[in-house]
Coordinates of N, CA, C and O in Angstrom, one line a residue:
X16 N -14.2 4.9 -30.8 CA -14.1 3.9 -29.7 C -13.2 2.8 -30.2 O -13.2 2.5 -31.4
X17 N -12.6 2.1 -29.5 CA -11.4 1.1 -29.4 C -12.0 0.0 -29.5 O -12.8 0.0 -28.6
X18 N -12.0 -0.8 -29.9 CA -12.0 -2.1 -30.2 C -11.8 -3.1 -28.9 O -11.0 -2.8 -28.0
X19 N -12.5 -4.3 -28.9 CA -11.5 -5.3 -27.7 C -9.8 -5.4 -27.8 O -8.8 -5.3 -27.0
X20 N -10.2 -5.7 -29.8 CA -8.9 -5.9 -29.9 C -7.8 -5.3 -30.4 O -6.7 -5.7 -30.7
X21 N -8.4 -4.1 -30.4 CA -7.0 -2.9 -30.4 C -6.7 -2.4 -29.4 O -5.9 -1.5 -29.5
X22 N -7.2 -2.6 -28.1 CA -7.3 -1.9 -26.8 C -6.3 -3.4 -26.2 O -5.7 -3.3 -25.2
X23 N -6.3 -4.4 -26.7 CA -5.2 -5.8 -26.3 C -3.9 -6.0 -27.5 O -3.1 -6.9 -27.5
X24 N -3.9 -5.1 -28.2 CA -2.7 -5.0 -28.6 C -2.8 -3.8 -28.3 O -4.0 -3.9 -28.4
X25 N -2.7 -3.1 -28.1 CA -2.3 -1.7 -27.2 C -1.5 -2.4 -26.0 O -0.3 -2.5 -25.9
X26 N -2.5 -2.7 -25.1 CA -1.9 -3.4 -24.1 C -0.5 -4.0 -24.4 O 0.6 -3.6 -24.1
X27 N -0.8 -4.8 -25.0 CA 0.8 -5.7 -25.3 C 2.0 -4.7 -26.0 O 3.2 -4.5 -25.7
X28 N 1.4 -4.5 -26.5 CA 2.6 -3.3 -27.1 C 3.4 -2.1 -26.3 O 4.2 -1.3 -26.7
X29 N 2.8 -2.2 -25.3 CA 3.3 -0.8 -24.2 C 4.0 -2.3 -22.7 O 4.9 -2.2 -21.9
X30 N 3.3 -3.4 -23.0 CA 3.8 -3.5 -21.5 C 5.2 -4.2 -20.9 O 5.4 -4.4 -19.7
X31 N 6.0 -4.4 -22.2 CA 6.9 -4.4 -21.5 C 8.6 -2.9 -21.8 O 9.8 -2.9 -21.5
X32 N 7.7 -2.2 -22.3 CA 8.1 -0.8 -21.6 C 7.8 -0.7 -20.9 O 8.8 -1.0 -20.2
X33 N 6.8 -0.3 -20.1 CA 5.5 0.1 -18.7 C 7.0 -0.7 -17.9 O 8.0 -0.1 -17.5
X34 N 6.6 -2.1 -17.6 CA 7.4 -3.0 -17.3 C 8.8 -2.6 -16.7 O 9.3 -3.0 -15.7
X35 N 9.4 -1.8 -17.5 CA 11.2 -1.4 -17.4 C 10.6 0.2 -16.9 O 10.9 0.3 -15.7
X36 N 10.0 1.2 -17.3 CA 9.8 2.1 -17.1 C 9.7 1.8 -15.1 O 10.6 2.2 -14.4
X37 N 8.5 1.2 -14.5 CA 8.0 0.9 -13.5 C 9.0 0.4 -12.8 O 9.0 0.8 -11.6
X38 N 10.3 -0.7 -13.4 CA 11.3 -1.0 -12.6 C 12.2 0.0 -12.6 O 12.7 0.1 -11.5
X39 N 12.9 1.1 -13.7 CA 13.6 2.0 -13.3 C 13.1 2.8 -12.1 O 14.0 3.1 -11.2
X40 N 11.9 3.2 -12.0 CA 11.2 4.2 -10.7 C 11.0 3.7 -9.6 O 10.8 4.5 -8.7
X41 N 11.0 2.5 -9.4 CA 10.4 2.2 -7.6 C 11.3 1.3 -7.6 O 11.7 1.2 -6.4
X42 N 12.3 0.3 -8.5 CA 13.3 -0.2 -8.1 C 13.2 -2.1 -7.1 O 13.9 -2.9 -6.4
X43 N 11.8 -2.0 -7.8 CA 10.8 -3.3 -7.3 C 10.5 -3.9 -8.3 O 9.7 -3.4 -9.1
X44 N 11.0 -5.3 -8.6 CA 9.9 -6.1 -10.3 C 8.7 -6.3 -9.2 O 7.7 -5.7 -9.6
X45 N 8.6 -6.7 -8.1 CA 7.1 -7.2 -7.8 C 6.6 -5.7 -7.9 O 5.9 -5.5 -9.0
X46 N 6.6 -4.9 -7.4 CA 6.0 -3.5 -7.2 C 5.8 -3.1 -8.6 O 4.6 -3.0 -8.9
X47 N 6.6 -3.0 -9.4 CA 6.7 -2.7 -11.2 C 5.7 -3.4 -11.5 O 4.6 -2.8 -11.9
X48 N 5.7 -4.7 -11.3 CA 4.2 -5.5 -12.0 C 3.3 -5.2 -11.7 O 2.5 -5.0 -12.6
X49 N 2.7 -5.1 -10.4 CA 1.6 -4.2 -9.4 C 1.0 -3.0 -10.3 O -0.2 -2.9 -10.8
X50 N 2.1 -1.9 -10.3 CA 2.1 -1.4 -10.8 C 1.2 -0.7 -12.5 O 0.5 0.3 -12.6
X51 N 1.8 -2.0 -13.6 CA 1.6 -1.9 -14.7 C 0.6 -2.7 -14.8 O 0.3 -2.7 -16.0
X52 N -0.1 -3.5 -14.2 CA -1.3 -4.7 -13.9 C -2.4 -3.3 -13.5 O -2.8 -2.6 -14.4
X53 N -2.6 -3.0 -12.4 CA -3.0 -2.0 -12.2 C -3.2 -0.6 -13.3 O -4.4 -0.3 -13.4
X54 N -2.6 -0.1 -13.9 CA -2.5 0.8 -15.1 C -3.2 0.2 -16.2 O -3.9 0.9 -16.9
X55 N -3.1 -1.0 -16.4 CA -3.6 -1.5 -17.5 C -5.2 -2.0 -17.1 O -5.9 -2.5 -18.0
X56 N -5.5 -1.9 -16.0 CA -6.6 -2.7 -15.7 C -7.3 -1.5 -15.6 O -8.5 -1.5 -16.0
X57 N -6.9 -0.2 -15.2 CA -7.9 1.0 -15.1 C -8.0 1.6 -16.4 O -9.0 2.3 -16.7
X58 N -7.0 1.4 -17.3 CA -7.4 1.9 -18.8 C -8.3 1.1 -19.2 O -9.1 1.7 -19.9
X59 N -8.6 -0.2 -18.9 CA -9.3 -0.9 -19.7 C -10.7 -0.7 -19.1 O -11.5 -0.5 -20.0
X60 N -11.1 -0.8 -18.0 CA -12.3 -0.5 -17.1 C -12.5 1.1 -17.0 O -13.7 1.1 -17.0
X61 N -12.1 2.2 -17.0 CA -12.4 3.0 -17.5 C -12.4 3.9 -18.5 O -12.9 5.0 -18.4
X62 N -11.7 3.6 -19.9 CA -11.1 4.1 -20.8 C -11.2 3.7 -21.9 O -10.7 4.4 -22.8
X63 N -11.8 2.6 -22.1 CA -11.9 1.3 -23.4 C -12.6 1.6 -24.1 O -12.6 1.2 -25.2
X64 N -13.4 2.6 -23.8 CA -14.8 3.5 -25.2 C -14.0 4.5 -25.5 O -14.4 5.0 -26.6
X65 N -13.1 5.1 -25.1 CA -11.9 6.1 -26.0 C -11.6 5.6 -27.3 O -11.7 4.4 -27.4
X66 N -11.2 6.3 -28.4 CA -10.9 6.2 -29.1 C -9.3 5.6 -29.5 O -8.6 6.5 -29.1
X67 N -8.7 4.7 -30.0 CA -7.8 4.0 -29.9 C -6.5 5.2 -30.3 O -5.4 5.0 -29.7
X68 N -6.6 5.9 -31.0 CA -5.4 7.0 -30.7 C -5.6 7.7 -29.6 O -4.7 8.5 -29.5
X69 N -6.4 7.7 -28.6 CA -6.1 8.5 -27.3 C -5.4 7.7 -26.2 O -4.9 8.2 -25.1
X70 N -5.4 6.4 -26.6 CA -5.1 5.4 -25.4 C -3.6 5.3 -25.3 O -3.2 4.7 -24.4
X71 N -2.7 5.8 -26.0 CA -1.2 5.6 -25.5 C -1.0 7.2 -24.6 O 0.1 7.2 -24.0
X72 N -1.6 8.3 -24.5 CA -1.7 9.4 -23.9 C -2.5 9.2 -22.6 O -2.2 9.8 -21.6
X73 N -3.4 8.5 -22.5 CA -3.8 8.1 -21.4 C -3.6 6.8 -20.6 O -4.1 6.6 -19.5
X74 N -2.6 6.0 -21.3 CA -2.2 4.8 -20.4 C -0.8 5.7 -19.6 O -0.4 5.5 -18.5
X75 N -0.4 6.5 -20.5 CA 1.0 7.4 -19.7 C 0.6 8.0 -18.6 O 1.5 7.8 -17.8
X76 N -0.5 8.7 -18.1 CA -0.7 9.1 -17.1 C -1.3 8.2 -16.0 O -0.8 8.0 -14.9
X77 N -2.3 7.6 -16.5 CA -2.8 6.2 -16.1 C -1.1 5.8 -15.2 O -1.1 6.2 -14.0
X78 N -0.4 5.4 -15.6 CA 1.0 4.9 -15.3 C 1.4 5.8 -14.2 O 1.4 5.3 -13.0
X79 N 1.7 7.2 -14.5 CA 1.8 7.8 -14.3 C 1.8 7.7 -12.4 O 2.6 7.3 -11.6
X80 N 0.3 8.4 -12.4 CA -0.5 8.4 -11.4 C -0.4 7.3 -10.6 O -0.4 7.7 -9.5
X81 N -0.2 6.0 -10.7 CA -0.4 4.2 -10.3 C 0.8 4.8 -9.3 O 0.7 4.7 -8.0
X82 N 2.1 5.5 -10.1 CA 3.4 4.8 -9.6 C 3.7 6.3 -9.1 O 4.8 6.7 -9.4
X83 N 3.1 7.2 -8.4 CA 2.9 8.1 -7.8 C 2.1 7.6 -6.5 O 2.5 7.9 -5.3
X84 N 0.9 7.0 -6.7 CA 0.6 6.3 -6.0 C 1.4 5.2 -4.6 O 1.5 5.2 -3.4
X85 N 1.7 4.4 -5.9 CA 2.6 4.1 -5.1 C 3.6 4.5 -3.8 O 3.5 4.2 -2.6
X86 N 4.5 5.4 -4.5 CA 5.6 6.0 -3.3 C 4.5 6.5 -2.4 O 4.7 6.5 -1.2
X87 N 3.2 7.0 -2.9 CA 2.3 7.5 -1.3 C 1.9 6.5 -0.6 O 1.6 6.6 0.5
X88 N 1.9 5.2 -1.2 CA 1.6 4.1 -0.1 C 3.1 3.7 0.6 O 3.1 2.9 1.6
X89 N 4.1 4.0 0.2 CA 5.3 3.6 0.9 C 5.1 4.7 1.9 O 4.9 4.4 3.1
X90 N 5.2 5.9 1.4 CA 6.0 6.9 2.2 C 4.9 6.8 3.3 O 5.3 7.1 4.5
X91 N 3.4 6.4 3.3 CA 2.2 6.4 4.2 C 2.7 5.3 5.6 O 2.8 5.7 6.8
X92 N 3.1 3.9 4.8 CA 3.9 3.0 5.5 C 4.9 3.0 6.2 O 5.2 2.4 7.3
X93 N 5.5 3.7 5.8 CA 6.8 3.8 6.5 C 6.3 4.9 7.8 O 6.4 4.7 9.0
X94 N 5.9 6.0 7.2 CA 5.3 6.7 8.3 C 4.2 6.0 9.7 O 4.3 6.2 11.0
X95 N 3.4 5.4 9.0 CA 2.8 4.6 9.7 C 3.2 3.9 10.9 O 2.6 4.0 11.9
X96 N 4.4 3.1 10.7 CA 4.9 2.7 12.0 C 6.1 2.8 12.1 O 6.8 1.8 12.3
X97 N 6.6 3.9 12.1 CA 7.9 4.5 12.2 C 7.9 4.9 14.0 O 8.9 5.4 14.6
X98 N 6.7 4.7 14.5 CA 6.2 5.3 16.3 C 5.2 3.5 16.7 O 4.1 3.1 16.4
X99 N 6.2 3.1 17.2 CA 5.5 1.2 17.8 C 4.1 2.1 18.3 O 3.1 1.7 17.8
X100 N 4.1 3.2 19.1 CA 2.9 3.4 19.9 C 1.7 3.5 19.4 O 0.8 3.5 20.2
X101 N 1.5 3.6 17.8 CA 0.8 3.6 16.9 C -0.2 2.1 17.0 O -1.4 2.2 16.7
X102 N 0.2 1.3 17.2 CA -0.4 -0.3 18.0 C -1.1 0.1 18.9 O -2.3 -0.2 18.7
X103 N -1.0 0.8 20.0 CA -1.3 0.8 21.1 C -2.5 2.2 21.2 O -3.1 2.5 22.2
X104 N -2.6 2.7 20.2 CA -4.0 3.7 19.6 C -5.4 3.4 19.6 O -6.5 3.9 20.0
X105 N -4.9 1.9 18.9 CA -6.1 1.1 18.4 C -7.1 1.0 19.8 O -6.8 0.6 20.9
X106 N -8.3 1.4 19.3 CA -9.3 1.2 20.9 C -9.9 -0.1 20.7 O -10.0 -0.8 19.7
X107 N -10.2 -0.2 21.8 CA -11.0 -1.6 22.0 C -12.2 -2.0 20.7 O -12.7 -3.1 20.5
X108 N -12.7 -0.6 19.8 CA -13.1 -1.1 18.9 C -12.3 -1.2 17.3 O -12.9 -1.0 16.3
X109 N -11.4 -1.4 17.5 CA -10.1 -1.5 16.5 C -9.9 -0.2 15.7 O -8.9 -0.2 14.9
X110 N -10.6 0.8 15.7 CA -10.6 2.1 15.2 C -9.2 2.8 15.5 O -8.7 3.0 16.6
X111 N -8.4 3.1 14.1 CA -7.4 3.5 14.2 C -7.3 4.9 13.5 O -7.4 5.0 12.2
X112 N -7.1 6.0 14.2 CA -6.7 7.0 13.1 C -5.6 7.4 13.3 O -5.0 7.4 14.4
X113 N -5.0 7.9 11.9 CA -3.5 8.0 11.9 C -3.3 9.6 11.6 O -2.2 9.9 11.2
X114 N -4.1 10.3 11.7 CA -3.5 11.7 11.7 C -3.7 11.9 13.1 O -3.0 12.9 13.6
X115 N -4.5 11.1 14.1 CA -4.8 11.2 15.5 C -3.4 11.2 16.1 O -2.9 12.0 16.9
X116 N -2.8 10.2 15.6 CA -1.6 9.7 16.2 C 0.0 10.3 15.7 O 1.0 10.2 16.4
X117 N -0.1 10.7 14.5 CA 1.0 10.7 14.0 C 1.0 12.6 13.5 O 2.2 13.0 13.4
X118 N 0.1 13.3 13.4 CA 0.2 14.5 13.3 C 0.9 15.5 14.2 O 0.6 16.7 14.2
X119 N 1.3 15.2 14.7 CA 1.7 16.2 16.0 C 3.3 17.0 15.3 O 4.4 16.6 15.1
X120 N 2.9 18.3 15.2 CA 4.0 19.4 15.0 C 5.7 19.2 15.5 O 6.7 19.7 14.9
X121 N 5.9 18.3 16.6 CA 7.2 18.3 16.8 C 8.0 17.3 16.2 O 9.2 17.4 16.2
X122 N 7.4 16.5 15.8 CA 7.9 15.4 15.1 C 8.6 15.9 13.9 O 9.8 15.9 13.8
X123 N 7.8 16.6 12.7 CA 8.0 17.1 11.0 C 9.2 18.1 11.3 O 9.4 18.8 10.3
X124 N 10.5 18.5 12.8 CA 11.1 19.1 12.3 C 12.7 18.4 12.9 O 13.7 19.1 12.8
X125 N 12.5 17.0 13.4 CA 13.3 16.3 13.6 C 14.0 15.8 12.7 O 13.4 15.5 11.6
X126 N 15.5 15.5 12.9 CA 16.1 15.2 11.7 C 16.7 13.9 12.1 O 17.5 14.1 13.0
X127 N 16.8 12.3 11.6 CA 16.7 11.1 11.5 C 18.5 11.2 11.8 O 19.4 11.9 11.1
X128 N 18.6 10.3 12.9 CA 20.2 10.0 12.9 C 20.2 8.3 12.0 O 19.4 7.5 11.8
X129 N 21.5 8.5 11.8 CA 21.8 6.6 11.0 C 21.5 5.7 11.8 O 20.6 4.9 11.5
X130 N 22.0 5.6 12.8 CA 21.2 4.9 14.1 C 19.7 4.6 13.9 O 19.1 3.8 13.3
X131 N 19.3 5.9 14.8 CA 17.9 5.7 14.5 C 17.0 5.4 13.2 O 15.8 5.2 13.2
X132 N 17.9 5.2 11.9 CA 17.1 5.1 10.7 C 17.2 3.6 10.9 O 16.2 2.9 11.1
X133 N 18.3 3.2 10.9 CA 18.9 1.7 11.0 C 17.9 1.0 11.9 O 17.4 0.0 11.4
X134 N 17.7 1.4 13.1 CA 16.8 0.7 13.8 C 15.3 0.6 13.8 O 14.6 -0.2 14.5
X135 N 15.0 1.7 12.9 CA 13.2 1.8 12.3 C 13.3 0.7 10.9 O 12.4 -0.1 10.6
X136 N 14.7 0.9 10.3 CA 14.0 -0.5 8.9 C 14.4 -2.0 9.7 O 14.0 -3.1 9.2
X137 N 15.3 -1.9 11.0 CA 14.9 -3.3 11.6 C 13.4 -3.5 12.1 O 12.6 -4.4 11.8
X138 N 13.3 -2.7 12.8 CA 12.2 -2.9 13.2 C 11.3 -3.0 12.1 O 10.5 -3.9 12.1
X139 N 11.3 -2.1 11.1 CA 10.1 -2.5 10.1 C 10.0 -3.9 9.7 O 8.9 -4.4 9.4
X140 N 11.4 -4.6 9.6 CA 11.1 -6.1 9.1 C 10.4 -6.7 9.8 O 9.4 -7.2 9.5
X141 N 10.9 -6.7 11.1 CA 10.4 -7.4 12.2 C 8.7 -7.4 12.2 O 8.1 -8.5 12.3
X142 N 8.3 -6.3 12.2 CA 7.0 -6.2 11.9 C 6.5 -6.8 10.4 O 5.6 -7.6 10.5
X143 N 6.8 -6.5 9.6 CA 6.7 -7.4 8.1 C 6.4 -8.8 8.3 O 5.5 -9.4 7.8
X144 N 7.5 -9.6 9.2 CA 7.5 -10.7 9.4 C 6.4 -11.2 10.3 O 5.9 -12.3 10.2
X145 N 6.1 -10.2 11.4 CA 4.8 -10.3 11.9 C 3.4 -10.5 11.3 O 2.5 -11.2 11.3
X146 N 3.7 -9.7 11.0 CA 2.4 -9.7 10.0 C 1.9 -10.7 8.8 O 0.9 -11.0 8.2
X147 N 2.9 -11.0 8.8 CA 3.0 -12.2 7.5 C 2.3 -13.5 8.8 O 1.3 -14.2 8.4
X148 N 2.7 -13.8 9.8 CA 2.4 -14.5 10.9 C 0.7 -14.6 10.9 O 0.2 -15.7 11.0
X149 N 0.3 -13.8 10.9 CA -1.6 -13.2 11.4 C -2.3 -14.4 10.6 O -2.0 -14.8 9.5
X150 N -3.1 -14.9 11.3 CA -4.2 -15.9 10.3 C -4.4 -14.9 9.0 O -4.3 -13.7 9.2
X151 N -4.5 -15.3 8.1 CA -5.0 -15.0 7.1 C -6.2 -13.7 7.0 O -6.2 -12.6 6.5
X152 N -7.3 -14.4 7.5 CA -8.5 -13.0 7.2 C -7.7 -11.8 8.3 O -7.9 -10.6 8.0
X153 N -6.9 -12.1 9.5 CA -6.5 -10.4 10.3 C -5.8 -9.9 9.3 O -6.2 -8.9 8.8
X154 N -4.6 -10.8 8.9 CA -3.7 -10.2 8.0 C -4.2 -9.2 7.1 O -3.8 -8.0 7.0
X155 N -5.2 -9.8 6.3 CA -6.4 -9.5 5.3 C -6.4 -7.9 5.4 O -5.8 -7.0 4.9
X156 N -7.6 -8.1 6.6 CA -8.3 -6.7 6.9 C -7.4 -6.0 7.2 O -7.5 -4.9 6.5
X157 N -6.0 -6.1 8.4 CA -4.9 -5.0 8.7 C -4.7 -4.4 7.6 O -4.7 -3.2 7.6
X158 N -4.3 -5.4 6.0 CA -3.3 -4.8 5.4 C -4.1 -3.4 4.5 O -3.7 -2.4 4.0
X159 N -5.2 -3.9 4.7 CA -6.8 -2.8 4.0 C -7.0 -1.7 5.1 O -7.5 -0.6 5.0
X160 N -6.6 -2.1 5.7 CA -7.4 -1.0 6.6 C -5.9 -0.1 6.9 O -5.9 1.1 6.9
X161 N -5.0 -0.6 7.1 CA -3.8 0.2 7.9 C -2.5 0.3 6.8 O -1.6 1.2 6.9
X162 N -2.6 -0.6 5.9 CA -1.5 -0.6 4.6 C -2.1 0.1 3.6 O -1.3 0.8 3.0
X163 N -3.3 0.2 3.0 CA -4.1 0.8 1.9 C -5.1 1.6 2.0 O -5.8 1.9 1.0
X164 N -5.3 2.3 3.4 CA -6.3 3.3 3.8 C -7.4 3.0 3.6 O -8.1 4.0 3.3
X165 N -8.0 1.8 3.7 CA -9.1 1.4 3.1 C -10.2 2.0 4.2 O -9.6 2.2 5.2
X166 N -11.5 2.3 4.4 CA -12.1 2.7 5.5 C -12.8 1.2 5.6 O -12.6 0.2 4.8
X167 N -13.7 1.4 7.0 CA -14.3 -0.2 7.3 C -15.1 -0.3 6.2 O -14.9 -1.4 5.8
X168 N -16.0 0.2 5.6 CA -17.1 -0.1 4.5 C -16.4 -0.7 3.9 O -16.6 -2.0 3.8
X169 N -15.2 0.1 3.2 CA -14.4 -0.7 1.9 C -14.0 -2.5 2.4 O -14.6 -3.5 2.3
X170 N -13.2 -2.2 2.9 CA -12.6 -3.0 3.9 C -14.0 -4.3 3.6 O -14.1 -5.1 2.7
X171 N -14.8 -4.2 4.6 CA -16.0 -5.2 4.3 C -16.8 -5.9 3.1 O -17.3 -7.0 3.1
X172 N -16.6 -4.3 1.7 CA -16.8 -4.8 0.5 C -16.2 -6.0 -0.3 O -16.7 -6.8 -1.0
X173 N -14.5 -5.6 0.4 CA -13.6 -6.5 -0.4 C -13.3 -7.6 -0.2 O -12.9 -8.4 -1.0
X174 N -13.6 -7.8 1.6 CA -13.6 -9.2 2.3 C -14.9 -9.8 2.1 O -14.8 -11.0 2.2
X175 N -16.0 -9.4 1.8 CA -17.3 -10.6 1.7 C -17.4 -10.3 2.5 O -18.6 -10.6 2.4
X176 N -17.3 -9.6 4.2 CA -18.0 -9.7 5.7 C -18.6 -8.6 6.2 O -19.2 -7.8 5.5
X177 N -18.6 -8.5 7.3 CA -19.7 -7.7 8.1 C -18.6 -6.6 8.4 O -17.4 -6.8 8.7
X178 N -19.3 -5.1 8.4 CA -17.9 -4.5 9.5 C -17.5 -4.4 10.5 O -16.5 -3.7 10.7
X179 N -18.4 -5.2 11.3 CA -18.1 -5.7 12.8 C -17.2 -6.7 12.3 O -16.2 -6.1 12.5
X180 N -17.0 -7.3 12.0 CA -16.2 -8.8 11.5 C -14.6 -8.2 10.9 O -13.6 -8.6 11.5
X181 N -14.7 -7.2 9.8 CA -13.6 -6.0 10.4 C -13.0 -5.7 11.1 O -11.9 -6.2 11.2
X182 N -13.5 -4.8 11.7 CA -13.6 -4.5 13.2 C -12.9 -5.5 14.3 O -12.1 -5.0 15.1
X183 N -13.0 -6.3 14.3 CA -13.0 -7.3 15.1 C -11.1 -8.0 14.7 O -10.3 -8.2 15.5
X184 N -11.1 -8.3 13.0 CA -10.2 -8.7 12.9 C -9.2 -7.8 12.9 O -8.1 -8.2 13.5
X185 N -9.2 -6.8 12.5 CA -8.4 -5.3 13.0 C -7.8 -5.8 14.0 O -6.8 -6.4 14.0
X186 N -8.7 -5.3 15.3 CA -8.7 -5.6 16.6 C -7.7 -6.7 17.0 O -6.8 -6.6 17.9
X187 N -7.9 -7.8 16.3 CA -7.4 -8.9 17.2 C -5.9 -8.8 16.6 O -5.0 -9.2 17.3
X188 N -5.5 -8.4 15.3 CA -4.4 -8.4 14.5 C -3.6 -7.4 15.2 O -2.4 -7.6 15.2
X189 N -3.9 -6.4 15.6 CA -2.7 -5.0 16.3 C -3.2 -5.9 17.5 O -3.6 -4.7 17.7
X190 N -3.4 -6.4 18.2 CA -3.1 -6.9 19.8 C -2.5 -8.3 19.7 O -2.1 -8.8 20.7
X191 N -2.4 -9.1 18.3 CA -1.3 -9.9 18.2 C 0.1 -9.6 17.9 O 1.1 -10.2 18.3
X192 N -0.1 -8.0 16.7 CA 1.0 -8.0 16.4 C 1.9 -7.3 17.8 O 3.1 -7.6 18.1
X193 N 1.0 -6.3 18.6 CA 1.9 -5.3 19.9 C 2.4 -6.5 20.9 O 3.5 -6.6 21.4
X194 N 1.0 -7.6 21.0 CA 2.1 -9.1 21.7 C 3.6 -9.4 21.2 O 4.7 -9.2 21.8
X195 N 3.4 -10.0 20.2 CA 4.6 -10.3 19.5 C 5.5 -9.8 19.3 O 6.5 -10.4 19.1
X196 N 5.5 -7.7 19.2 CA 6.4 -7.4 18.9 C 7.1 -6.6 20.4 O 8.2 -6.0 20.6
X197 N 5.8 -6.9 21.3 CA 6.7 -6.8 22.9 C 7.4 -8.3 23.1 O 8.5 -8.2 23.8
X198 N 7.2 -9.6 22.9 CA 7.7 -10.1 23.1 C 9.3 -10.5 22.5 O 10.2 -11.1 23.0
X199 N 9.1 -9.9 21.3 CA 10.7 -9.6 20.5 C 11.7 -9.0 21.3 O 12.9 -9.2 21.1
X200 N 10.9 -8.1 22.3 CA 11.7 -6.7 22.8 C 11.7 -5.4 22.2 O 12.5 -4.5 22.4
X201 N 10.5 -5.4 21.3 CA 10.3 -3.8 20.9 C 9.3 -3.5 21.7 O 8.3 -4.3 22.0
X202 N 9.5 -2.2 22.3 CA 8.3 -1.7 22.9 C 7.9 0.0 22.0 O 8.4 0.8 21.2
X203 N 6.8 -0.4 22.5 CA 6.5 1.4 22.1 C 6.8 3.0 22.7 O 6.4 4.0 22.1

């Protein structure tokens, strides 16, 4: 078993490799730190009774996996609202499912013109910037619930609230953001 304090020079000794490693692959210092903050926080919370020669073989995959992770929360996002109509899903009880909406077979054999690419990463800012707009707790819950797949339980654990309260902020955040982003001139 590892020590406090061989499991924090461990740490330090890897992290700013981790560090360069994390910025060669996603091409993000904020994302890279995310990243290696994360890796190092799951080695330590599940892994710290390991024996201190197993811990450079398991912070690698630990790493590994984080920044794997990762590109699946991009490629999830991007996918996500790459279709505005995906706002307009949300039912009156803010319940959003995204295989409901986004699975559909004719889509996966279309092929992206430059145009069309060009006008999905405008529009994606536009929405970014929206969202950045949201009071605080919508922002909150959206980004749990619709950026990190969080389900409403989770979602409620991490906020301190009810999952009506959720629910609710959900709700009010996709009918601020489909306001705002019809009033830009994006429609769905």
């Amino acid at each position: 078993m590892a020590t406090d304090r061989e499991l924090s020079d461990f740490l330090h000794s890897v992290e700013k490799r981790a560090f360069k490693r994390s910025v060669y692959h996603v091409r993000d210092e904020e994302a890279a730190l995310d990243i290696v903050q994360d890796s190092m926080m799951k080695l330590a919370e599940h892994y710290a009774e390991k024996p201190a020669n197993e811990l450079p073989m398991l912070f690698q995959r630990i790493l590994s996996n984080c920044t794997l992770d990762w590109f699946r929360r991009q490629k999830t996002r991007n996918a996500l609202f790459s279709n505005l109509s995906d706002f307009e899903a949300a039912g009156e009880d803010g319940d959003f499912d995204l295989l409901e909406t986004y699975s559909s077979p004719e889509h996966s054999q279309k092929v992206e013109s430059a145009e069309d690419s060009t006008r999905r990463a405008q529009i994606l800012r536009e929405i970014e910037v929206q969202i950045q707009e949201l009071p605080a707790r919508q922002r909150e819950a959206f980004l749990m619930r619709y950026w990190e797949d969080m389900d409403v339980a989770e979602t409620a654990a991490a906020m301190g609230c009810s999952e009506g309260s959720v629910k609710t902020h959900c709700s009010r955040a996709v009918q601020a953001l489909s306001k705002a982003l019809k009033a830009k001139g994006i429609q769905p």
